[in-house]
């Protein structure tokens, strides 16, 4: 978190300098709000590059182009051509280069009416008996019930899709496990026993992270949730 604060702090300081310089006529036609929105979008773009989130990269670039269209001289390309290109580019890149968090096998689904999408589920067991689950959806929706008896880590990815995961029947190895979430233009729902202790370190950019119900936290089990939500939603339900 400290590194993130340093990053955003430096970015806003540079933005403040840009605002002052623009008033001197160096960046003619660049207003305060354009600089402010550009700062946020640049931060989101860099974060998307770090996490290799194609939707975040392309759509933050598209919005940067829209905000600065006059400066770039691309008024004819905004907003819909740029946004359409970002959408199609995101679809293509997600198909060619799936999320780096998952190394399992993908099952392609051709549903009713020509529905096209991906659902991936894969379990791995390490030498010490720890179980790792990789689960992801792309242009599809899926519900998964995790029933591992030695769960240590869970990698979840939802890109242009919906993923619902129930953890109420899972047993955590050593009473501790980690969940890594990556939501991009999709939604994800986690159902977690209310007695577990839960630490949520999920950051969001143009998205939301919400907790529903009350986490009592009286049990020994502890679950740490890390990750990123971009242009999507993460809902955590305590049951």
PDB file of C-alpha atoms in Angstrom, residues 17 25 126 144 164 238:
ATOM      1  CA  UNK A  17       3.237  20.854 -12.327  1.00  0.00           C
ATOM      2  CA  UNK A  25       0.850  28.454 -22.588  1.00  0.00           C
ATOM      3  CA  UNK A 126       1.632 -29.301  -4.092  1.00  0.00           C
ATOM      4  CA  UNK A 144     -18.273 -22.848  -8.567  1.00  0.00           C
ATOM      5  CA  UNK A 164     -19.803 -16.791  -8.460  1.00  0.00           C
ATOM      6  CA  UNK A 238     -20.769 -13.337   4.498  1.00  0.00           C
TER       7      UNK A 238
END
